[in-house]
Structure formats: structure tokens, C-alpha cells
PDB file of C-alpha atoms in Angstrom:
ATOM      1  CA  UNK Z  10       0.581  35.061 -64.870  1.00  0.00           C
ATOM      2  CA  UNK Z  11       1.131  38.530 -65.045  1.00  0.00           C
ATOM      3  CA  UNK Z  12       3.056  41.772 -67.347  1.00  0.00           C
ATOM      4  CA  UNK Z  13       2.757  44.476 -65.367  1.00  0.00           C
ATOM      5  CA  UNK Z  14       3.592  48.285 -67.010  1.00  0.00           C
ATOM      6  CA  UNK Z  15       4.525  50.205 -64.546  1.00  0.00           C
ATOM      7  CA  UNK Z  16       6.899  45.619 -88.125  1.00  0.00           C
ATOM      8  CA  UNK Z  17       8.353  42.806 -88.815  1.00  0.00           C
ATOM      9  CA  UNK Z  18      10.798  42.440 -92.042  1.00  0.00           C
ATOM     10  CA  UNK Z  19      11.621  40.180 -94.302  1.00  0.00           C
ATOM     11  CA  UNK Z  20       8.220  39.065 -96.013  1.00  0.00           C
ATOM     12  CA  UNK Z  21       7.331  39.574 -99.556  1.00  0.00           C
ATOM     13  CA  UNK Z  22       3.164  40.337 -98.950  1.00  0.00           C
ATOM     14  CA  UNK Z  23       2.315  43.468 -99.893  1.00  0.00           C
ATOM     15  CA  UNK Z  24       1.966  46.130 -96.348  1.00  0.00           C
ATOM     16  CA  UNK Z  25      -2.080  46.660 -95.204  1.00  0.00           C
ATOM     17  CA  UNK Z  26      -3.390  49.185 -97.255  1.00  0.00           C
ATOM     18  CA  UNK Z  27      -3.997  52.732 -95.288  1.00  0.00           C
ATOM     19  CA  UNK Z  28      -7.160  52.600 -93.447  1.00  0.00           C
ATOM     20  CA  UNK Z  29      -9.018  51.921 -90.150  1.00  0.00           C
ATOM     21  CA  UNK Z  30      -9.551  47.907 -89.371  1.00  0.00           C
ATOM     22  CA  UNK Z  31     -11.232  46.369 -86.859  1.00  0.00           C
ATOM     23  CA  UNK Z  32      -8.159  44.334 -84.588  1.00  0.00           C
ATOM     24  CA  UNK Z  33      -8.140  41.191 -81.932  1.00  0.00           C
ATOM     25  CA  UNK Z  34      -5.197  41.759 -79.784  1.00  0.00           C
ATOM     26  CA  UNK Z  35      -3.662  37.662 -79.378  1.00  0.00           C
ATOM     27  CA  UNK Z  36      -0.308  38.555 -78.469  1.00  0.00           C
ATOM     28  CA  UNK Z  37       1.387  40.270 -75.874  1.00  0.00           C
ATOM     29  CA  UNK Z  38       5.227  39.364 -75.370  1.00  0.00           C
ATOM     30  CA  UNK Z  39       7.953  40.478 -73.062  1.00  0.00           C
ATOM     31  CA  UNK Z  40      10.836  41.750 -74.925  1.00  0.00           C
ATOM     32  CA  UNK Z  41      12.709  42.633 -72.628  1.00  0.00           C
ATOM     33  CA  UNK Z  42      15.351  45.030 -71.196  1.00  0.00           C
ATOM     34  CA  UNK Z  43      17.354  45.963 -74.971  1.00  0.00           C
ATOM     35  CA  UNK Z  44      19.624  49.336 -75.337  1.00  0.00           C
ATOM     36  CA  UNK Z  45      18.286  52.593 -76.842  1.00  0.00           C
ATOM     37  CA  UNK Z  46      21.345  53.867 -79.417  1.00  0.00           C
ATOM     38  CA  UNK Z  47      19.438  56.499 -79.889  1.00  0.00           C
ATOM     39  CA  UNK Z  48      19.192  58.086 -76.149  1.00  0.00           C
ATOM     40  CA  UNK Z  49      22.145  56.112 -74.579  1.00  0.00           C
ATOM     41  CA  UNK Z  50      19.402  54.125 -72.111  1.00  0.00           C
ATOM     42  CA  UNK Z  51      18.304  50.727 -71.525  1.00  0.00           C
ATOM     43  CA  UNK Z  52      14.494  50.079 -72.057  1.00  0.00           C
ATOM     44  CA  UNK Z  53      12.326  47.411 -71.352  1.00  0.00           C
ATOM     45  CA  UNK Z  54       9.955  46.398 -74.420  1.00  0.00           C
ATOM     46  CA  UNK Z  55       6.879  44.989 -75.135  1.00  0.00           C
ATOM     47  CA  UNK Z  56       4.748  43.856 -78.302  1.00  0.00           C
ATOM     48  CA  UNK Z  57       0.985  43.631 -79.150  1.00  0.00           C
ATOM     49  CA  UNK Z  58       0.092  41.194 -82.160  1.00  0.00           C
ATOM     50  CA  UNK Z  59      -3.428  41.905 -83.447  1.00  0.00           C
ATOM     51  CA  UNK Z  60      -5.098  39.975 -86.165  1.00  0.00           C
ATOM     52  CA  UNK Z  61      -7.215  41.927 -88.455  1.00  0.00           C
ATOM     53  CA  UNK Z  62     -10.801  39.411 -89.271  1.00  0.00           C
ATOM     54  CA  UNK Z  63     -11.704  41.902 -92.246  1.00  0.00           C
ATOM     55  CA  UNK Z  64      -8.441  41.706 -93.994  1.00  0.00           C
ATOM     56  CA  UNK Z  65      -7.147  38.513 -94.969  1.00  0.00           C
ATOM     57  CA  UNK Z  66      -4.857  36.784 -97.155  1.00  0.00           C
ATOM     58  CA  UNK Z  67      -3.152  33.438 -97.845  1.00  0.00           C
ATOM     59  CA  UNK Z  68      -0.381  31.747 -96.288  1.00  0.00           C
ATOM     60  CA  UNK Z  69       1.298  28.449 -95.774  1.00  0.00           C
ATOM     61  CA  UNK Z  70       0.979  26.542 -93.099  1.00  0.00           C
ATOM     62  CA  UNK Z  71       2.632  23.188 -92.196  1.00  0.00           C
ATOM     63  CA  UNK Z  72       3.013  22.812 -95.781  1.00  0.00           C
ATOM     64  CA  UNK Z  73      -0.666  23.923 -96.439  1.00  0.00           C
ATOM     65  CA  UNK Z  74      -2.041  27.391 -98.250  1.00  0.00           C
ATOM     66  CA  UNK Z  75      -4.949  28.561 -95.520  1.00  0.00           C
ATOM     67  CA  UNK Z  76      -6.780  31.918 -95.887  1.00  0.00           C
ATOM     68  CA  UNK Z  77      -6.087  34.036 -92.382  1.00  0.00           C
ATOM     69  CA  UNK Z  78      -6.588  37.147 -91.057  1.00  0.00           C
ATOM     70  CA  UNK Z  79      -3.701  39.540 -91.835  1.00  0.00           C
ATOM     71  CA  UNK Z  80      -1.825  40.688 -88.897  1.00  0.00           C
ATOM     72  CA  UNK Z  81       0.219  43.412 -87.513  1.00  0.00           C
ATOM     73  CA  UNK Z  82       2.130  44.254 -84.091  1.00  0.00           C
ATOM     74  CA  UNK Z  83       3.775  47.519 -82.318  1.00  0.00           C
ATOM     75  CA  UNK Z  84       6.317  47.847 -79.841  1.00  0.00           C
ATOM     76  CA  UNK Z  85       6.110  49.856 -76.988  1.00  0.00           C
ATOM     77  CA  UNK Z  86       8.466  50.709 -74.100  1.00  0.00           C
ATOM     78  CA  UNK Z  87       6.899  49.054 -70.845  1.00  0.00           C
ATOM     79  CA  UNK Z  88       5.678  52.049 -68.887  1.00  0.00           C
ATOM     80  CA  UNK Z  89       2.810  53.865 -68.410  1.00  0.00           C
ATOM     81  CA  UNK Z  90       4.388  57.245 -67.835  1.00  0.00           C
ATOM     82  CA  UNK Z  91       1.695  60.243 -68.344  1.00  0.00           C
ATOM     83  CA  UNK Z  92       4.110  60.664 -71.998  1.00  0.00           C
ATOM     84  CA  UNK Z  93       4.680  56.891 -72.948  1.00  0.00           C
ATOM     85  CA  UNK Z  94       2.690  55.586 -76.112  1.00  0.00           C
ATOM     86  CA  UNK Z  95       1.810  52.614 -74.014  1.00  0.00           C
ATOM     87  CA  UNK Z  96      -0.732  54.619 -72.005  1.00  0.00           C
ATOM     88  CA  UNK Z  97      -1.479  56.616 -74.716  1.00  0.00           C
ATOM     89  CA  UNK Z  98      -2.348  53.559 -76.714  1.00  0.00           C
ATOM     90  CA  UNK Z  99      -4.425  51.713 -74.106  1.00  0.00           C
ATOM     91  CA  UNK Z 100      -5.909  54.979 -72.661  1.00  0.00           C
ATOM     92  CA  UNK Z 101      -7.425  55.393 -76.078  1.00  0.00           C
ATOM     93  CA  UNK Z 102      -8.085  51.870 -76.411  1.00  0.00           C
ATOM     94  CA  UNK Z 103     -10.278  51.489 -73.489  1.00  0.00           C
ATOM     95  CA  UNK Z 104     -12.065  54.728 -73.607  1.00  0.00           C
ATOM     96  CA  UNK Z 105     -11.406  55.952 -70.283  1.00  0.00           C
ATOM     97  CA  UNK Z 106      -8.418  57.191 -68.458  1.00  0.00           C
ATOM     98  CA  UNK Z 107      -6.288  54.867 -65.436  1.00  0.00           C
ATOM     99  CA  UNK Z 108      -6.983  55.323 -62.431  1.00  0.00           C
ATOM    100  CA  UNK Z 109      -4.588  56.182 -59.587  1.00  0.00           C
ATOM    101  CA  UNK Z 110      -4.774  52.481 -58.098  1.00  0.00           C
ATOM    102  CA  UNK Z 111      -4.071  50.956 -62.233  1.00  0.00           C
ATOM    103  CA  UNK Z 112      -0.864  53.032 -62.942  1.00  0.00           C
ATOM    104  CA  UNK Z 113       0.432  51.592 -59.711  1.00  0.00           C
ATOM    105  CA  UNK Z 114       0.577  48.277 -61.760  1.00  0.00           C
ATOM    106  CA  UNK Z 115      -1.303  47.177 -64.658  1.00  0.00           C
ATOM    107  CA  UNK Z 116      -1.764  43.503 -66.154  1.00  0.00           C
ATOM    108  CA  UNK Z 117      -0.994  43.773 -69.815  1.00  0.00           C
ATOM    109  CA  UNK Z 118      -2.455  40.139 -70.015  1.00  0.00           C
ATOM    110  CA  UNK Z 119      -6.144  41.748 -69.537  1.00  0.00           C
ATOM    111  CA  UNK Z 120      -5.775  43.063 -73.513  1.00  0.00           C
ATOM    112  CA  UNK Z 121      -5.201  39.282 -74.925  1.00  0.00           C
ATOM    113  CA  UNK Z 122      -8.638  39.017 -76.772  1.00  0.00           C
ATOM    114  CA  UNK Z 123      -9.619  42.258 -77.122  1.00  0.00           C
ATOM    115  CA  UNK Z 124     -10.866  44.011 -79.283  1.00  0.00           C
ATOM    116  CA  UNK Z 125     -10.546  47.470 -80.966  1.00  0.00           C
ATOM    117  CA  UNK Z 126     -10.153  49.516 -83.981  1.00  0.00           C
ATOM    118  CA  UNK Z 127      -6.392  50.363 -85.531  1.00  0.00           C
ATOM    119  CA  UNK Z 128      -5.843  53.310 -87.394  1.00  0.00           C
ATOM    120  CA  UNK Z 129      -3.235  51.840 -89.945  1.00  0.00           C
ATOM    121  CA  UNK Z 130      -0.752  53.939 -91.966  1.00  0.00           C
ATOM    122  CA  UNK Z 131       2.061  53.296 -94.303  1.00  0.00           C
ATOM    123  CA  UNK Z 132       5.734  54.450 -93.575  1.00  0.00           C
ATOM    124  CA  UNK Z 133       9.067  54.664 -95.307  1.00  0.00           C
ATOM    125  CA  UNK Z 134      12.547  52.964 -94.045  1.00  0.00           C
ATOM    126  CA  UNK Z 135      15.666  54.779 -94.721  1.00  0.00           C
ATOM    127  CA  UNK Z 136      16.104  52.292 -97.643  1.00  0.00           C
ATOM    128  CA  UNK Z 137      12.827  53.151 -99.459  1.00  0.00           C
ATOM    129  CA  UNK Z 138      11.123  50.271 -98.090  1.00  0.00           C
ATOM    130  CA  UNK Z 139       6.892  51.047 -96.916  1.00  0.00           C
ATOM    131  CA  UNK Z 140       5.993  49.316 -94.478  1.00  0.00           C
ATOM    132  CA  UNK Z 141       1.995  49.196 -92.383  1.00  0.00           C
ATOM    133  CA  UNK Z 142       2.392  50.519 -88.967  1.00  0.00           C
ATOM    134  CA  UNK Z 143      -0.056  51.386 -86.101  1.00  0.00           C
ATOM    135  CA  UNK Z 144      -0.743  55.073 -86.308  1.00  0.00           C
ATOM    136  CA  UNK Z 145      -3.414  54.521 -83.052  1.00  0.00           C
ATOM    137  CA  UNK Z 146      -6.016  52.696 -81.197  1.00  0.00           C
ATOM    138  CA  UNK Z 147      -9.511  53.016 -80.732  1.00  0.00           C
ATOM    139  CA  UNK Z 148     -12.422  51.421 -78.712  1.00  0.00           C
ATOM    140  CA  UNK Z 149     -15.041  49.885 -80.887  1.00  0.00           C
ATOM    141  CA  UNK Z 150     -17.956  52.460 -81.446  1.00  0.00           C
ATOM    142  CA  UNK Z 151     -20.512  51.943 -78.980  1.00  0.00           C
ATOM    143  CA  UNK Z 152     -23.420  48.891 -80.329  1.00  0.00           C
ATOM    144  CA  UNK Z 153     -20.983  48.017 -82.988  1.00  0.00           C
ATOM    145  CA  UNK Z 154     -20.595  44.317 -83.023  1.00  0.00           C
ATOM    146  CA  UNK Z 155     -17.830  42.362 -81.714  1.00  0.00           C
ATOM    147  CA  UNK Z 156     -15.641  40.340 -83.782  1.00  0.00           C
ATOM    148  CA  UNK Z 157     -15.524  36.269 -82.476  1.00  0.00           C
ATOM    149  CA  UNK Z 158     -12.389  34.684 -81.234  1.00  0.00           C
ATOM    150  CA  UNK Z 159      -8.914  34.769 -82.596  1.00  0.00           C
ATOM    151  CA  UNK Z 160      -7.842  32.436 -85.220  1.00  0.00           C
ATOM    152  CA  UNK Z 161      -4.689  32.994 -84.101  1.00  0.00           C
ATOM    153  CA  UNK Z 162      -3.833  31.092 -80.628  1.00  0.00           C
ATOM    154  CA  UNK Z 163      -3.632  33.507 -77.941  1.00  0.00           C
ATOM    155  CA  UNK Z 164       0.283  33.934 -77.064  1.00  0.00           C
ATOM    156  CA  UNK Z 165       1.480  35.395 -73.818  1.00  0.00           C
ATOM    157  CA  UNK Z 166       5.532  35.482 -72.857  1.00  0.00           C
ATOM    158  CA  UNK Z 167       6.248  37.720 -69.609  1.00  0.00           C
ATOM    159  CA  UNK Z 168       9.991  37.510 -68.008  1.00  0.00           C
ATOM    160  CA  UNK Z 169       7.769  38.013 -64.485  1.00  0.00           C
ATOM    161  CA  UNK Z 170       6.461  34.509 -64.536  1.00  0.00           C
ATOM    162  CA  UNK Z 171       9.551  32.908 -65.776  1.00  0.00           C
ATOM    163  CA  UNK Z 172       7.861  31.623 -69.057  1.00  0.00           C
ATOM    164  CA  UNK Z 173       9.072  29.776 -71.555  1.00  0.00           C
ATOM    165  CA  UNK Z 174       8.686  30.791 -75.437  1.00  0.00           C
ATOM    166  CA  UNK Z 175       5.753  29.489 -77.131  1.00  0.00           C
ATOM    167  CA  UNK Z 176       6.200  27.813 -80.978  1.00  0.00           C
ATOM    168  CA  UNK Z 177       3.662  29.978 -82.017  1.00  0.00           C
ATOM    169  CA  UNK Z 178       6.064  33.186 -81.153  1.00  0.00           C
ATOM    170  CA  UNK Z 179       7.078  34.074 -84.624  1.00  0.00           C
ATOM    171  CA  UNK Z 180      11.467  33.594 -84.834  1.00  0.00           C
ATOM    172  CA  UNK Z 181      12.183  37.419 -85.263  1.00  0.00           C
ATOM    173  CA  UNK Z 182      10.238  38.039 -82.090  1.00  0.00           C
ATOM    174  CA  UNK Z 183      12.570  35.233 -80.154  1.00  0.00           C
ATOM    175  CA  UNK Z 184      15.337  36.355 -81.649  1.00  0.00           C
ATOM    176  CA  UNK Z 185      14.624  39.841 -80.423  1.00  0.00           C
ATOM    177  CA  UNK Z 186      14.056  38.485 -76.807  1.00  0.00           C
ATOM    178  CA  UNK Z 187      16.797  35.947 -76.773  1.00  0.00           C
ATOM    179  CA  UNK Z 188      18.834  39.341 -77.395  1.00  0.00           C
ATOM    180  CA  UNK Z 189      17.656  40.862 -73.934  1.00  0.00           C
ATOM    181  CA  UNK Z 190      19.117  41.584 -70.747  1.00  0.00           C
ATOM    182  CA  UNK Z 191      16.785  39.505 -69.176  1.00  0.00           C
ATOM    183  CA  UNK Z 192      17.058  36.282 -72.045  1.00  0.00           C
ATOM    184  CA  UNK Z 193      21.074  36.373 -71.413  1.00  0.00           C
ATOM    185  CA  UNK Z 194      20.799  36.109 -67.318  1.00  0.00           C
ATOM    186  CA  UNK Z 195      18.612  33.486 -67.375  1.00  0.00           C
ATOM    187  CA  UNK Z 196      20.749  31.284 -69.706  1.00  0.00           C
ATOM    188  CA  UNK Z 197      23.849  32.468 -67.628  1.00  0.00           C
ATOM    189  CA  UNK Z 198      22.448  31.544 -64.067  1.00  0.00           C
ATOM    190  CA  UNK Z 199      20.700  27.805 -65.860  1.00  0.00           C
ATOM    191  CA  UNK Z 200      24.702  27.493 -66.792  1.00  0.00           C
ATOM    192  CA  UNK Z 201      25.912  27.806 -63.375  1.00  0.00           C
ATOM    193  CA  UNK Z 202      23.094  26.151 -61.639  1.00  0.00           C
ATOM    194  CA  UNK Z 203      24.988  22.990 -59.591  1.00  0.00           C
ATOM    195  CA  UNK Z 204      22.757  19.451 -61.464  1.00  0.00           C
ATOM    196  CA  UNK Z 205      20.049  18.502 -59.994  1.00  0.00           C
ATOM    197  CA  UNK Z 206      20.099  16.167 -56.812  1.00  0.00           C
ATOM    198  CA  UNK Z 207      18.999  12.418 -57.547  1.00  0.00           C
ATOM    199  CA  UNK Z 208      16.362  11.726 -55.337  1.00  0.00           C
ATOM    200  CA  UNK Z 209      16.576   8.014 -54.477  1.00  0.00           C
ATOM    201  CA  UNK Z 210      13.821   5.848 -56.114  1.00  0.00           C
ATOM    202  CA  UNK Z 211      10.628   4.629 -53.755  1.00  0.00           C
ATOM    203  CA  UNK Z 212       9.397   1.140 -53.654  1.00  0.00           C
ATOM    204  CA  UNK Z 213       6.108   0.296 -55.431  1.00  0.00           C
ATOM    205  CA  UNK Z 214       4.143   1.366 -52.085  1.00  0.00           C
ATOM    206  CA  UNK Z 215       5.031   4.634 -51.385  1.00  0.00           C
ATOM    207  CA  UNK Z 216       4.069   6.016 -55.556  1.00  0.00           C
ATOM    208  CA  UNK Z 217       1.779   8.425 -54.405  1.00  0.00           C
ATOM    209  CA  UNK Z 218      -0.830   7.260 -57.025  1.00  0.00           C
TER     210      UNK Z 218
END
């Protein structure tokens, strides 16, 4: 399985307060190719989900109220272009620059479970709504402890492998990809795809089990 590189709306918690948080990364989904307004160009996205262990709250789940670890996610155009936040972000992240040989194609899949620290701020919307956002990424200071594993189920979703969408992927995020370049070919070429040959059935002897 591979990604290779070459804030959610609608809830009524209260944004992360201001501040720096220790994060798990557990998500890392293919949004595919969408259009920029903006600069007239198509880009291809991605998202990172991390779960913050020191900040919690309560939700409801399958009918249940359970006490979780906040969350919070950035997009990022897929490319690791010597100006793209992506490397910027992961640059910072791992403490250490790419190499020649890693810009020529890294894994995004290698961050699912990782650690590091988020410097979290608040914005504004055009409509006077603040919202937490990821101001940037840090590598856990050196002998610091490491957090345990996720309480969140590691998700991964890359258009590469041909995945299918997790029920774990939260629905704004599938909406966003089922909006994609990428989402819309697939569905056309499953709709033109001739059915499926019957193969004929085998007598009891030749089950291979």
C-alpha cells in the first residue's frame, strides 16, 4: 500500500484552545485531484488526522458517551516541492531534511502512528466563525516520552492502491473525495465495465480445499 508525494465544520464543541499538544498522526487519506478557484489549477490533496492524548473530551459513540482524545486534521496539496507545506510540515516533523533519493517518492503511509508535537492556533472564517487549525509540526524533544497507541483506528485511503473507503473515514472527508477527479472515473469506468463472466461451477472434487 502506498501514497506517494511527489477543519472540519459543522460541530458544536468548542475549537482546541491555542497551545502546543502532543499529536498521534492515525489518518492519512487521499483526497484527490479537486480544482483550485483560487489559482485556476487542479490539485491533488491529502489529509493528516492526529489525535491529541492530552486533550480530551466526550462524545457519542454507537449510542454511547466515551471520553476520547480530541482531534484535528490539515490538508495539504500532495507534493513535496522545495515551497509546498507538505515538506515543510514533515521536514519539521522529522527533524531532518529529505534526501535526494526520498523526494523522488515518498510513502506518506510511514507517518500513520507517529508521533509529534502541533503548534495549534485559532482562526477566523469570513463569517466570524474560530476555528483550531495547525499552525506547524514539531518532532518530540529529544528523551521526551512517547505517547502509546492511537485510540483512534489507524485509517489509510490512497487512490494508488485502488482502496476502498473505510467506515471509520468521517462523511465530510468522503464526501470531499467522492467529489474528486479520481472518485468520479472510477465510478464512471465500474459503470461501463461489461458483467462479470460466469465461470461454470466444479464438481465436489476439483474445490480446491
Amino acid at each position: 500500500m502506498a501514497l506517494t508525494a511527489k477543519e472540519s465544520g459543522g460541530s458544536n464543541i468548542a475549537p482546541i484552545e491555542p497551545g502546543v499538544y502532543v499529536g498521534i498522526c492515525y489518518g492519512v487519506l487521499d483526497l484527490g485531484t479537486h480544482e483550485n478557484r483560487t489559482y485556476g489549477k487542479e490539485e491533488h490533496r491529502v489529509l493528516l488526522q492526529w489525535e491529541l492524548p492530552d486533550c480530551r473530551g466526550e462524545f457519542e459513540r454507537d449510542g454511547e458517551k466515551v471520553d476520547l482524545p480530541r482531534a484535528i486534521s490539515k490538508r495539504y496539496t500532495l507534493s513535496l516541492h522545495e515551497k509546498s507545506n507538505l515538506r515543510r510540515d514533515l521536514e519539521s516533523w522529522r527533524g531532518r531534511a529529505f534526501t535526494e533519493q526520498e523526494l523522488e517518492g515518498f510513502d506518506l503511509q510511514n507517518v500513520l502512528g507517529t508521533p509529534c508535537q502541533l503548534q495549534i492556533n485559532h482562526e477566523t472564517t469570513d463569517k466570524g466563525k474560530t476555528f483550531a487549525s495547525v499552525a506547524s509540526i514539531m518532532s518530540l524533544p529529544k528523551g521526551a516520552p512517547k505517547p502509546g497507541k492511537t485510540e483512534n483506528p489507524l485509517t489509510f485511503f490512497s487512490f494508488e492502491d485502488g482502496g476502498e473507503l473505510s467506515e471509520t473515514i468521517p462523511e465530510w472527508t468522503r464526501e470531499l473525495i467522492h467529489e474528486s477527479r479520481e472518485w468520479q472515473a472510477r465510478r464512471s469506468s465500474e459503470a461501463a465495465a461489461p458483467p462479470a463472466a460466469v465461470e461454470p461451477a466444479e464438481d465436489e472434487e476439483g474445490i480446491p480445499f
